[in-house]
Structure formats: structure tokens, C-alpha cells
Short mmCIF file of C-alpha atoms in Angstrom, two decimals:
data_model
loop_
_atom_site.label_atom_id
_atom_site.label_comp_id
_atom_site.label_asym_id
_atom_site.label_seq_id
_atom_site.Cartn_x
_atom_site.Cartn_y
_atom_site.Cartn_z
CA MET A 1 0.00 0.00 0.00
CA ILE A 2 1.28 3.47 -0.92
CA ILE A 3 0.34 6.32 1.43
CA LEU A 4 1.07 10.00 0.84
CA ASP A 5 0.42 12.02 4.00
CA ASN A 6 0.27 15.81 3.80
CA VAL A 7 3.07 16.04 1.22
CA HIS A 8 4.37 19.52 0.38
CA LYS A 9 6.89 20.46 -2.29
CA ALA A 10 7.94 23.84 -3.65
CA PHE A 11 10.51 24.84 -6.23
CA GLY A 12 11.63 28.30 -5.15
CA PRO A 13 8.51 30.44 -4.74
CA ASN A 14 6.45 28.00 -6.84
CA LYS A 15 4.41 25.80 -4.49
CA ILE A 16 3.64 22.62 -6.40
CA LEU A 17 2.29 20.21 -3.76
CA GLN A 18 0.43 21.82 -0.86
CA GLY A 19 -0.68 18.90 1.27
CA VAL A 20 -1.29 15.88 -0.91
CA ASN A 21 -3.08 13.02 0.87
CA LEU A 22 -3.57 9.83 -1.09
CA THR A 23 -3.80 6.11 -0.37
CA ILE A 24 -3.30 3.45 -3.03
CA PRO A 25 -4.21 -0.04 -1.77
CA LYS A 26 -2.13 -3.03 -2.87
CA GLY A 27 -3.13 -4.43 -6.26
CA GLU A 28 -5.18 -1.39 -7.23
CA SER A 29 -4.78 0.78 -10.31
CA MET A 30 -4.90 4.45 -9.33
CA VAL A 31 -4.93 7.14 -12.01
CA ILE A 32 -4.10 10.72 -11.07
CA ILE A 33 -5.63 13.30 -13.38
CA GLY A 34 -5.13 17.04 -13.51
CA GLY A 35 -4.03 19.81 -15.82
CA SER A 36 -0.49 20.46 -16.96
CA GLY A 37 1.77 21.84 -14.23
CA THR A 38 -0.47 20.75 -11.34
CA GLY A 39 2.20 18.49 -9.83
CA LYS A 40 1.25 15.04 -11.12
CA SER A 41 4.82 14.18 -12.17
CA VAL A 42 6.24 15.65 -8.95
CA THR A 43 3.88 13.44 -6.94
CA LEU A 44 4.98 10.36 -8.83
CA LYS A 45 8.67 11.24 -8.60
CA SER A 46 8.30 11.92 -4.88
CA VAL A 47 7.12 8.36 -4.31
CA LEU A 48 10.17 7.06 -6.18
CA GLY A 49 12.52 9.33 -4.24
CA LEU A 50 13.56 11.22 -7.39
CA VAL A 51 12.18 14.34 -5.71
CA THR A 52 12.44 14.89 -1.94
CA PRO A 53 9.30 16.44 -0.38
CA ASP A 54 9.75 19.54 1.78
CA SER A 55 7.39 18.08 4.38
CA GLY A 56 4.96 15.22 4.86
CA THR A 57 5.62 11.51 4.57
CA ILE A 58 5.36 8.93 1.84
CA SER A 59 5.37 5.27 2.79
CA VAL A 60 5.23 2.05 0.84
CA ASP A 61 3.97 -0.92 2.87
CA GLY A 62 4.62 1.04 6.04
CA ILE A 63 8.23 1.97 5.21
CA ASN A 64 9.09 5.65 4.71
CA VAL A 65 10.54 5.97 1.20
CA LEU A 66 13.36 8.18 2.48
CA ASP A 67 14.44 5.58 5.07
CA ALA A 68 14.27 2.54 2.78
CA ASP A 69 17.35 0.79 1.36
CA ARG A 70 17.40 2.36 -2.13
CA ASP A 71 18.35 -0.74 -4.14
CA ALA A 72 15.83 -3.03 -2.47
CA PHE A 73 13.17 -0.31 -2.58
CA LEU A 74 13.61 0.52 -6.26
CA ALA A 75 13.80 -3.18 -7.20
CA ARG A 76 10.08 -3.34 -6.34
CA PHE A 77 9.21 -0.69 -8.92
CA GLY A 78 8.84 -0.53 -12.68
CA MET A 79 8.26 2.72 -14.51
CA LEU A 80 7.15 3.71 -17.98
CA PHE A 81 8.34 7.24 -18.72
CA GLN A 82 6.44 9.78 -20.83
CA GLY A 83 9.01 9.71 -23.64
CA ALA A 84 9.92 6.06 -22.91
CA ALA A 85 13.43 7.26 -21.80
CA LEU A 86 15.17 4.40 -23.57
CA PHE A 87 18.98 4.41 -23.51
CA ASP A 88 19.87 5.14 -27.12
CA SER A 89 23.42 3.82 -26.80
CA MET A 90 22.26 0.23 -26.39
CA PRO A 91 20.00 -2.14 -28.35
CA VAL A 92 16.41 -2.76 -27.38
CA TRP A 93 16.99 -6.05 -25.57
CA GLN A 94 19.67 -4.50 -23.34
CA ASN A 95 17.26 -1.68 -22.54
CA VAL A 96 14.58 -4.16 -21.52
CA ALA A 97 17.01 -6.35 -19.59
CA PHE A 98 18.94 -3.41 -18.08
CA ARG A 99 18.09 -4.39 -14.53
CA LEU A 100 18.79 -8.07 -15.22
CA LEU A 101 22.31 -7.37 -16.52
CA ARG A 102 23.60 -5.62 -13.40
CA GLY A 103 22.99 -5.13 -9.68
CA SER A 104 21.17 -7.37 -7.25
CA LEU A 105 18.86 -8.87 -9.92
CA LYS A 106 21.74 -9.79 -12.27
CA ARG A 107 21.23 -12.91 -14.42
CA PRO A 108 23.45 -14.64 -16.98
CA ARG A 109 23.49 -12.68 -20.24
CA ASP A 110 21.69 -15.36 -22.31
CA GLU A 111 18.96 -15.72 -19.71
CA ALA A 112 18.52 -11.93 -19.51
CA ARG A 113 18.18 -11.76 -23.30
CA GLU A 114 15.59 -14.55 -23.29
CA ILE A 115 13.56 -12.74 -20.63
CA ALA A 116 13.83 -9.49 -22.63
CA ILE A 117 12.54 -11.20 -25.78
CA GLU A 118 9.70 -12.78 -23.80
CA LYS A 119 8.72 -9.39 -22.37
CA LEU A 120 8.91 -7.83 -25.84
CA ARG A 121 6.59 -10.56 -27.09
CA ARG A 122 4.25 -9.78 -24.18
CA VAL A 123 3.92 -6.18 -25.37
CA GLY A 124 3.34 -7.28 -28.96
CA LEU A 125 6.83 -6.84 -30.43
CA LYS A 126 8.58 -9.49 -32.51
CA PRO A 127 11.97 -10.94 -31.47
CA HIS A 128 13.88 -9.20 -34.28
CA VAL A 129 13.13 -5.86 -32.57
CA ALA A 130 15.45 -6.95 -29.75
CA ASP A 131 18.55 -6.13 -31.78
CA LEU A 132 17.38 -2.76 -33.10
CA TYR A 133 18.35 0.53 -31.48
CA PRO A 134 15.70 2.86 -29.97
CA ALA A 135 16.29 5.45 -32.72
CA GLU A 136 15.12 2.87 -35.28
CA LEU A 137 11.69 2.50 -33.61
CA SER A 138 8.45 4.45 -34.00
CA GLY A 139 7.00 6.34 -31.00
CA GLY A 140 4.48 3.57 -30.33
CA MET A 141 7.14 0.86 -30.47
CA GLN A 142 9.34 2.87 -28.10
CA LYS A 143 6.45 3.04 -25.61
CA ARG A 144 6.03 -0.72 -25.87
CA VAL A 145 9.73 -1.24 -25.26
CA GLY A 146 9.49 1.12 -22.27
CA LEU A 147 6.58 -0.96 -21.01
CA ALA A 148 8.56 -4.18 -21.52
CA ARG A 149 11.44 -2.63 -19.53
CA ALA A 150 9.04 -1.59 -16.75
CA ILE A 151 7.80 -5.18 -16.32
CA ALA A 152 11.10 -6.98 -17.02
CA ALA A 153 11.87 -7.72 -13.38
CA ASP A 154 8.23 -8.51 -12.47
CA PRO A 155 7.80 -5.49 -10.17
CA GLU A 156 5.16 -5.27 -7.45
CA ILE A 157 4.43 -1.62 -8.24
CA ILE A 158 4.34 -0.03 -11.71
CA PHE A 159 4.19 3.70 -12.51
CA PHE A 160 3.02 5.06 -15.83
CA ASP A 161 3.83 8.67 -16.68
CA GLU A 162 1.53 9.94 -19.45
CA PRO A 163 1.56 6.56 -21.21
CA THR A 164 -0.34 7.70 -24.33
CA THR A 165 1.11 11.17 -24.89
CA GLY A 166 2.18 11.66 -28.50
CA LEU A 167 0.51 8.50 -29.78
CA ASP A 168 -2.31 8.22 -32.31
CA PRO A 169 -5.71 7.10 -30.95
CA ILE A 170 -5.35 3.51 -32.12
CA MET A 171 -1.88 3.09 -30.65
CA SER A 172 -3.13 4.79 -27.46
CA GLY A 173 -5.86 2.18 -27.26
CA VAL A 174 -3.32 -0.61 -27.75
CA ILE A 175 -1.07 0.76 -24.98
CA ASN A 176 -4.06 1.27 -22.63
CA ASP A 177 -5.22 -2.32 -23.19
CA LEU A 178 -1.68 -3.63 -22.65
CA ILE A 179 -1.31 -1.70 -19.40
CA ARG A 180 -4.64 -2.96 -18.09
CA GLU A 181 -3.90 -6.56 -19.08
CA ILE A 182 -0.41 -6.51 -17.58
CA VAL A 183 -1.47 -4.89 -14.32
CA VAL A 184 -4.31 -7.41 -13.85
CA GLU A 185 -2.14 -10.36 -14.93
CA MET A 186 0.74 -9.44 -12.60
CA GLY A 187 -1.50 -8.34 -9.73
CA ALA A 188 0.66 -5.24 -9.46
CA THR A 189 -0.18 -1.95 -7.78
CA ALA A 190 -0.29 0.71 -10.50
CA MET A 191 -0.11 4.48 -10.39
CA THR A 192 -0.70 6.34 -13.64
CA ILE A 193 -0.65 10.05 -14.32
CA THR A 194 -2.43 11.29 -17.39
CA HIS A 195 -4.84 13.83 -18.77
CA ASP A 196 -6.09 11.46 -21.44
CA MET A 197 -9.64 10.56 -20.33
CA THR A 198 -9.75 7.49 -22.60
CA SER A 199 -6.72 6.15 -20.71
CA VAL A 200 -8.39 6.91 -17.39
CA ARG A 201 -11.48 4.90 -18.29
CA ALA A 202 -9.40 2.01 -19.65
CA ILE A 203 -6.77 1.75 -16.91
CA ALA A 204 -8.23 2.99 -13.61
CA ASP A 205 -9.82 1.23 -10.68
CA ARG A 206 -9.80 4.53 -8.82
CA VAL A 207 -9.18 8.11 -9.88
CA ALA A 208 -7.68 11.07 -8.00
CA MET A 209 -8.03 14.63 -9.22
CA LEU A 210 -5.02 16.83 -8.42
CA HIS A 211 -5.44 20.60 -8.58
CA ASP A 212 -3.82 23.53 -6.76
CA GLY A 213 -1.40 21.15 -5.08
CA VAL A 214 -4.05 19.05 -3.33
CA ILE A 215 -6.21 16.06 -4.18
CA GLN A 216 -9.60 17.64 -4.93
CA TRP A 217 -11.48 14.37 -5.28
CA THR A 218 -10.77 10.65 -5.22
CA GLY A 219 -13.08 7.72 -5.85
CA PRO A 220 -13.84 4.72 -8.04
CA VAL A 221 -13.65 5.34 -11.78
CA LYS A 222 -17.31 4.39 -12.23
CA GLU A 223 -18.29 7.26 -9.91
CA MET A 224 -16.15 9.81 -11.71
CA GLU A 225 -18.85 10.95 -14.15
CA THR A 226 -21.46 11.42 -11.44
CA CYS A 227 -19.37 12.53 -8.46
CA GLY A 228 -20.60 16.13 -8.67
CA ASP A 229 -17.16 17.60 -7.90
CA PRO A 230 -16.93 20.80 -9.98
CA TYR A 231 -13.17 20.33 -10.66
CA VAL A 232 -13.62 16.76 -11.90
CA ASP A 233 -16.71 17.70 -13.87
CA GLN A 234 -14.95 20.55 -15.66
CA PHE A 235 -11.82 18.48 -16.32
CA ILE A 236 -13.39 15.31 -17.67
CA HIS A 237 -15.74 17.24 -19.95
CA GLY A 238 -13.02 19.63 -21.08
CA ARG A 239 -15.01 22.76 -20.29
CA ALA A 240 -13.32 26.15 -20.40
CA GLU A 241 -15.74 27.50 -17.77
CA GLY A 242 -15.48 26.33 -14.17
CA PRO A 243 -13.34 26.52 -11.04
CA ILE A 244 -10.16 25.58 -12.93
CA GLU A 245 -8.79 28.72 -14.53
CA ALA A 246 -7.88 28.24 -18.17
CA VAL A 247 -4.90 30.35 -19.26
CA ARG A 248 -5.70 31.85 -22.67
CA MET D 1 26.62 53.30 -8.16
CA ILE D 2 24.92 50.94 -5.69
CA LYS D 3 23.42 49.02 -8.61
CA PHE D 4 26.88 48.61 -10.12
CA VAL D 5 28.37 47.33 -6.85
CA ALA D 6 25.36 45.05 -6.36
CA SER D 7 25.82 43.55 -9.79
CA ILE D 8 29.50 42.83 -9.00
CA GLY D 9 28.42 41.28 -5.70
CA ARG D 10 25.86 39.07 -7.43
CA THR D 11 28.43 37.93 -9.96
CA VAL D 12 30.98 37.11 -7.25
CA LEU D 13 28.36 35.20 -5.26
CA ALA D 14 27.30 33.29 -8.36
CA ILE D 15 30.93 32.35 -9.08
CA LEU D 16 31.50 31.23 -5.48
CA ALA D 17 28.28 29.19 -5.54
CA SER D 18 29.41 27.59 -8.78
CA VAL D 19 32.84 26.77 -7.31
CA GLY D 20 31.08 25.22 -4.31
CA ARG D 21 28.80 23.06 -6.47
CA ILE D 22 31.68 21.89 -8.65
CA SER D 23 33.81 21.09 -5.56
CA THR D 24 30.94 19.06 -4.11
CA TYR D 25 30.56 17.24 -7.42
CA VAL D 26 34.30 16.46 -7.50
CA GLY D 27 34.10 15.17 -3.92
CA GLN D 28 31.14 12.94 -4.79
CA THR D 29 32.95 11.65 -7.87
CA LEU D 30 36.02 10.72 -5.81
CA MET D 31 33.82 9.05 -3.19
CA HIS D 32 32.01 6.95 -5.81
CA MET D 33 35.35 6.00 -7.40
CA VAL D 34 36.39 4.07 -4.32
CA ARG D 35 32.98 2.50 -3.61
CA GLY D 36 31.44 -0.12 -5.88
CA PRO D 37 29.77 -1.18 -8.01
CA PHE D 38 32.21 -0.46 -10.81
CA TYR D 39 30.93 -0.61 -14.40
CA VAL D 40 33.80 -2.17 -16.40
CA LYS D 41 32.03 -2.16 -19.79
CA GLU D 42 31.18 1.53 -19.53
CA PHE D 43 34.79 2.26 -18.46
CA LEU D 44 36.21 0.42 -21.48
CA GLN D 45 33.80 2.18 -23.84
CA ALA D 46 34.81 5.54 -22.35
CA LEU D 47 38.48 4.60 -22.67
CA LEU D 48 37.94 3.94 -26.37
CA SER D 49 35.92 7.07 -27.12
CA ILE D 50 37.96 9.48 -24.96
CA GLY D 51 41.43 8.03 -25.45
CA TYR D 52 41.73 6.14 -28.71
CA TYR D 53 39.44 8.32 -30.83
CA SER D 54 41.17 11.52 -29.64
CA LEU D 55 44.51 10.29 -30.95
CA PRO D 56 44.23 11.74 -34.51
CA VAL D 57 43.36 15.26 -33.36
CA VAL D 58 46.00 15.28 -30.61
CA GLY D 59 48.61 13.79 -32.96
CA LEU D 60 47.97 16.32 -35.74
CA THR D 61 48.00 19.22 -33.29
CA ALA D 62 51.31 18.03 -31.81
CA PHE D 63 52.93 17.44 -35.21
CA PHE D 64 52.21 20.93 -36.54
CA THR D 65 53.05 22.55 -33.20
CA GLY D 66 56.43 20.77 -33.10
CA GLY D 67 57.19 21.90 -36.65
CA ALA D 68 56.20 25.52 -35.98
CA LEU D 69 58.19 25.50 -32.73
CA ALA D 70 61.33 24.38 -34.58
CA LEU D 71 60.94 27.23 -37.08
CA GLN D 72 60.35 29.81 -34.34
CA ILE D 73 63.27 28.69 -32.19
CA TYR D 74 65.60 28.56 -35.19
CA SER D 75 64.57 32.04 -36.25
CA GLY D 76 64.79 33.45 -32.71
CA GLY D 77 67.99 31.55 -31.88
CA ALA D 78 69.70 32.97 -34.99
CA ARG D 79 69.73 36.38 -33.28
CA PHE D 80 72.12 34.95 -30.65
CA SER D 81 73.89 32.45 -32.93
CA ALA D 82 72.15 29.72 -30.94
CA GLU D 83 70.45 27.76 -33.76
CA THR D 84 71.84 24.49 -32.42
CA VAL D 85 69.50 24.55 -29.41
CA VAL D 86 66.47 23.83 -31.65
CA PRO D 87 66.23 20.06 -30.91
CA SER D 88 66.59 20.49 -27.14
CA ILE D 89 64.14 23.40 -26.87
CA VAL D 90 61.58 21.69 -29.11
CA ALA D 91 61.78 18.59 -26.91
CA ILE D 92 61.60 20.47 -23.60
CA GLY D 93 58.84 22.78 -24.87
CA MET D 94 56.74 19.91 -26.15
CA LEU D 95 57.23 17.68 -23.11
CA ARG D 96 56.76 20.32 -20.42
CA GLU D 97 54.20 22.70 -21.88
CA LEU D 98 52.85 22.42 -25.38
CA GLY D 99 52.21 18.68 -25.44
CA PRO D 100 50.07 18.54 -22.30
CA VAL D 101 48.40 21.96 -22.67
CA LEU D 102 47.48 21.71 -26.35
CA GLY D 103 46.61 18.03 -25.95
CA GLY D 104 44.43 18.90 -22.96
CA LEU D 105 42.71 21.72 -24.82
CA MET D 106 42.03 19.55 -27.86
CA VAL D 107 40.59 16.83 -25.60
CA ALA D 108 38.53 19.50 -23.84
CA ALA D 109 37.08 20.64 -27.16
CA ARG D 110 36.35 17.11 -28.30
CA VAL D 111 35.47 15.25 -25.10
CA ALA D 112 34.01 17.81 -22.68
CA SER D 113 31.56 18.92 -25.38
CA SER D 114 30.46 15.42 -26.34
CA VAL D 115 30.18 14.21 -22.73
CA ALA D 116 28.16 17.29 -21.70
CA ALA D 117 25.88 16.98 -24.75
CA GLU D 118 25.37 13.24 -24.25
CA ILE D 119 24.60 13.43 -20.53
CA GLY D 120 22.60 16.65 -20.97
CA THR D 121 20.42 14.96 -23.59
CA MET D 122 20.02 11.97 -21.27
CA LYS D 123 18.85 14.35 -18.58
CA VAL D 124 16.27 16.20 -20.65
CA THR D 125 14.88 12.93 -22.05
CA GLU D 126 14.55 11.52 -18.50
CA GLN D 127 17.15 8.79 -19.12
CA ILE D 128 18.94 9.84 -15.92
CA ASP D 129 15.69 9.40 -13.95
CA ALA D 130 15.24 6.06 -15.69
CA LEU D 131 18.70 4.98 -14.49
CA VAL D 132 17.71 5.80 -10.91
CA THR D 133 14.45 3.84 -11.15
CA LEU D 134 16.50 0.91 -12.49
CA SER D 135 18.57 0.95 -9.27
CA THR D 136 21.62 2.40 -11.02
CA HIS D 137 23.40 5.43 -9.55
CA PRO D 138 24.05 7.97 -12.36
CA MET D 139 27.35 9.08 -10.77
CA LYS D 140 28.66 5.53 -10.71
CA TYR D 141 27.31 4.62 -14.15
CA LEU D 142 28.00 7.82 -16.11
CA THR D 143 30.55 9.97 -14.26
CA VAL D 144 33.03 7.54 -12.67
CA PRO D 145 33.81 5.51 -15.84
CA ARG D 146 34.35 8.68 -17.90
CA VAL D 147 36.49 10.42 -15.28
CA LEU D 148 38.65 7.34 -14.72
CA ALA D 149 39.02 6.74 -18.46
CA ALA D 150 40.04 10.36 -19.12
CA THR D 151 42.44 10.48 -16.16
CA LEU D 152 44.19 7.34 -17.38
CA SER D 153 44.08 7.91 -21.14
CA VAL D 154 44.98 11.60 -21.47
CA PRO D 155 48.56 11.10 -20.08
CA ILE D 156 49.04 8.37 -22.69
CA LEU D 157 47.68 10.72 -25.35
CA VAL D 158 50.05 13.41 -24.12
CA GLY D 159 52.98 10.96 -24.26
CA VAL D 160 52.14 9.96 -27.82
CA GLY D 161 51.57 13.63 -28.71
CA ASP D 162 54.99 14.52 -27.27
CA VAL D 163 56.69 11.97 -29.49
CA ILE D 164 54.75 13.13 -32.57
CA GLY D 165 55.47 16.79 -31.74
CA ILE D 166 59.20 16.09 -31.45
CA MET D 167 58.96 14.23 -34.76
CA GLY D 168 57.31 17.36 -36.25
CA GLY D 169 60.31 19.38 -35.10
CA TYR D 170 62.65 16.71 -36.45
CA VAL D 171 60.98 16.72 -39.89
CA VAL D 172 61.15 20.51 -40.15
CA GLY D 173 64.65 20.63 -38.65
CA THR D 174 66.12 18.08 -41.02
CA THR D 175 64.23 19.02 -44.20
CA ARG D 176 63.97 22.81 -43.91
CA LEU D 177 66.65 23.94 -41.47
CA GLY D 178 69.54 21.75 -42.56
CA PHE D 179 70.08 19.73 -39.35
CA ASN D 180 71.84 16.41 -39.55
CA PRO D 181 69.21 13.74 -38.61
CA ALA D 182 71.49 11.83 -36.23
CA THR D 183 72.70 15.03 -34.53
CA TYR D 184 69.13 16.28 -34.20
CA LEU D 185 68.02 13.10 -32.46
CA HIS D 186 71.13 13.03 -30.28
CA ASN D 187 70.60 16.63 -29.14
CA THR D 188 66.90 15.94 -28.52
CA VAL D 189 67.66 13.18 -26.03
CA GLU D 190 70.93 14.56 -24.63
CA PHE D 191 69.53 17.32 -22.42
CA LEU D 192 66.25 15.75 -21.34
CA GLU D 193 65.62 15.03 -17.66
CA PHE D 194 63.17 12.73 -15.91
CA TRP D 195 60.91 15.56 -14.73
CA ASP D 196 60.60 16.98 -18.26
CA VAL D 197 58.72 13.82 -19.18
CA ALA D 198 57.02 13.11 -15.84
CA SER D 199 55.64 16.63 -15.35
CA GLY D 200 53.91 16.52 -18.73
CA LEU D 201 52.31 13.16 -17.98
CA VAL D 202 51.11 14.31 -14.53
CA LYS D 203 49.65 17.40 -16.20
CA GLY D 204 47.92 15.14 -18.72
CA ALA D 205 46.28 13.15 -15.92
CA ALA D 206 45.12 16.33 -14.19
CA PHE D 207 43.76 17.78 -17.46
CA GLY D 208 41.96 14.53 -18.28
CA PHE D 209 40.31 14.58 -14.86
CA ILE D 210 39.26 18.22 -15.33
CA VAL D 211 37.83 17.63 -18.81
CA ALA D 212 35.72 14.61 -17.81
CA VAL D 213 34.48 16.11 -14.54
CA MET D 214 33.45 19.34 -16.25
CA GLY D 215 31.71 17.49 -19.10
CA CYS D 216 29.78 15.30 -16.66
CA TYR D 217 28.99 18.15 -14.25
CA TYR D 218 27.54 20.46 -16.87
CA GLY D 219 25.70 17.56 -18.55
CA MET D 220 24.10 16.48 -15.27
CA ASN D 221 23.08 20.08 -14.55
CA SER D 222 21.87 20.82 -18.06
CA GLY D 223 18.80 23.03 -18.49
CA ARG D 224 15.72 21.95 -20.38
CA GLY D 225 15.48 21.58 -24.13
CA ALA D 226 17.96 22.07 -26.94
CA GLN D 227 19.03 25.48 -25.58
CA GLY D 228 19.80 23.98 -22.16
CA VAL D 229 21.94 21.23 -23.67
CA GLY D 230 23.71 23.75 -25.93
CA GLN D 231 24.46 26.00 -22.96
CA ALA D 232 25.75 23.03 -20.94
CA THR D 233 28.04 22.00 -23.80
CA LYS D 234 29.45 25.51 -24.19
CA SER D 235 29.96 25.91 -20.44
CA ALA D 236 31.74 22.55 -20.21
CA VAL D 237 34.24 23.50 -22.93
CA VAL D 238 34.85 27.01 -21.60
CA ALA D 239 35.19 25.90 -17.96
CA SER D 240 37.47 22.96 -18.72
CA SER D 241 39.70 25.09 -20.99
CA VAL D 242 40.10 27.83 -18.39
CA MET D 243 40.69 25.29 -15.63
CA ILE D 244 43.30 23.48 -17.72
CA LEU D 245 45.25 26.72 -18.19
CA ALA D 246 44.96 27.59 -14.49
CA ALA D 247 45.95 24.08 -13.41
CA ASN D 248 48.85 24.20 -15.85
CA TYR D 249 50.23 27.29 -14.14
CA LEU D 250 49.83 25.78 -10.67
CA LEU D 251 51.45 22.48 -11.67
CA THR D 252 54.31 24.30 -13.40
CA GLU D 253 54.86 26.29 -10.19
CA ALA D 254 54.85 23.06 -8.22
CA PHE D 255 57.30 21.27 -10.51
CA PHE D 256 59.73 23.95 -11.63
CA SER D 257 59.50 27.05 -9.42
CA ALA D 258 62.49 26.16 -7.25
#
């Protein structure tokens, strides 16, 4: 279970998180929605320890993320980055098997390659892709490789940062379906940040709306449409009028 | 007037803050060098790209510098009827000063820029964050292999450059200035001392360290977008070049001031 308790974070005078409270039960898929610049990525990176909160606590299964042994802690996570963040100096299979080629999860090279090819197959990519370089792949294929890398070490918790940004609607649908299938199949806890409402409906068990540095509303995805929260209502229907100020 | 003084104060504070950040980064680099894990493959790749692939540019620079030095010393020495010192002065000049400094500057132009651009691009495309989430420390994986490779390979480059530079002087001396080849070589070796060679190699190691640390530091602290990476690349080259020249003075003081 991931618990964020009154988390604050500012960059200089810019207060990004102003008391975020959120609980993600084990095995649940939580999607955080909100406009650009509302602190969704900062929230996600705070859980991973990539950003240190100014105050408040974040715990995973009762252990404060700042007190945890970093290697053991991060070994429990997989993450799909917005731009896939593949290492362009190495072929696809080494990207996927990165964690299996070094550190505490190190396996023999042949075994790591086999696992990488299996994970690539799981995300719908053929084995020949394994020896290509990231620059030779389309945006959608890069996302799939990023997804394969995120699940390569069978993590307990998977984070998805804007998984469909920059993809066409059909490829977005494919990635959404893959994420849902994989999360259910692995029984993993998932945390996704997005402003793509199609993704939200496809991926989420629960939804949290982040605005002005706090969680404005959280609840099951099936209640999202009828929750009556003015922030959620404006956001999911894409209205210019409402409590969320639209910069023109 | 107050505005002018304030602007000087801000600049000084910014420089001091920068020195502090770089010193901290150097300290962290040294700390990670002695604590595992150590990435051998990345070290060997860095050795190849920093050391081996810099050889042509360092060699060409040294060759032409050695040749020009021979011409200058011959022309200057003629004023005192001291043309015969050309081989010795070319050798001492190349080994003590021009070999390490020009070699270091060429490596700074080639390596600091590429390292800063590569790591800066990795930062803006979230590859550095990805490394962290994959339980890999960016300092250990990116900085340590490059700094070690540069510190070990630049002295070798300087050594090779010294030999090529002396050969440049030899070619010009024997083909243009009428020196006897055997006499030229004899005079080159005759007056050399251990510290002429050793000081240049120590300088090479120091310059290699500076180049790699500056490239990594500015890459890791790159701003967003193409402009941020461009600025990081420029800063890495400028800072490493200035620091090489400053370190050269300090090392020369240390070796030869007595």
C-alpha cells in the first residue's frame, strides 16, 4: 500500500504540492488526473525518491521511502516514462534487460536476453526488434519497449507517466489495453498520471483529481462521471468555464 | 553606483556558488570511485571514445606545433647564434608545456563537449531518472567511468603527442633547417631530464580529470530543451579550458618554481 500524507513540495517560490493526501491499496490501479503543471509528475517522482518532499511523509507498505534501502526499494518498482526514456546507446533487448544485466537482480546474459525477448513478445513486439536501437523504432514501439522494460523484473508496483502522450488514438488504445492486461495479470499496484480521459477509463480502478497542489477528489472510476465535484466535472468534460482557470 | 556594486556582488556570489557546487561534485565523484559497483564495460567504452578516438586530433596538433616550434626557435635563436638549441628546446617545450596543454585543450574541445551533450540529452529525455528507477546510480554509471578513463588515457595521449610533436620538429629541422638527422636526435635526447617527461604526464592526468568532470557536471546540470543542452556544452568546454590553463600554471609552479 502506498500512502502520501500531507506532502508539500515547492521549487523556489512556486508551491507545487500543498498537502497531498492519497492512499493506493495493494493491487489497485490508481490514475491521477489534472491539468499540466499541477504536480502530477512531482507526486509520482516523490514516491520514487527522485524528488524529496519539503514536508509530509510517503510510505510504501509502512516503510518511509526516504528511510528505505534504495536498491531493495527501487527493485520493487517498474516505470514507464512519458518519452519512454530508452537508452539510445544500447540495443532494445539490453534496454529491456537493463536491470537483469547488473545489480542485485543480475542474471546470466543469455537468460537476460531470453527474458527481454519474452517481455517484448508480451507487449506485442517481434523478437527481431530486440537487436534494433531505440532510434530505429516508432514512438508507439518505443512506448512498448518502455513498457517491456518496466515489467522486465516482475515489479510489485508499476508507474506510468503519461503513457499515451504523442501516440495516435489507435496506438493509445493498444497501450491502454496492454497496461490494463499486464497490471491485472501481474497483480501489481499501479499508479498512472495522465490527462487522457480514454486512458483513465481504460486503466483505472480509482481516480484522483489533483489541482492547486491538493487532491480535490478521489473515488472509483465508475463514480467519476457522477461525483458532482466541480473540478472533476470541468476536467473530464473539457469545459473552459469552471473553477479551474484556463490560461488563454 | 549601488546598482553597479550590487551587480559585482551578485556575480561574485554566483561564481562562489558555482565553485562550491563543482567542488561538491568532484568530492562525490572521488567518493564513488572508491565505492562499488564499478561498471567495467562503460569504463572500457569511455576509454575507447575518450582516449583512442582523440589520438588523430591530438597527434595532428602536436605534429604541426612541433614543426612551428622548430621554425620559431631557429629564427629566434639565430639572433644569438644559438640555432643548435632547436632540438633540445623543441623537446623540452613539447614535453613540459605544449604537449600537455594543447593536448588537454584539444581533448577539452572534443570530449568535454560530447560528454556534456550526451549526458545533458540523457537528462532532458529523462534517461537519468530512468537509471535511478532501475537501481543504477548515475554518478557511478555515467561519471566515474568517464572520469577514470580520461584520467588514465589523457597522459598516454600526451605521451604519444609529445613523441609526434618532437617528430614534427625533427621533420622541419632536417628538411627545412639543414640539421643532420642523427645530430638532431642526439641533441633531442641529450639534455632531457626525468621531470621533463614526468611533469607533462602528470599534467595530462590532471587535465583529463578536469575535462571529464566538467563534461559530466555540466551535462548532469543541463537546463531543459535544446538550448539547455547547448548552454551546458558551451559551459563545459569554456570551464574545462580555463581550468586546464589555471591548473597548468599551478602544476608548473609546483614542478619547476624552485
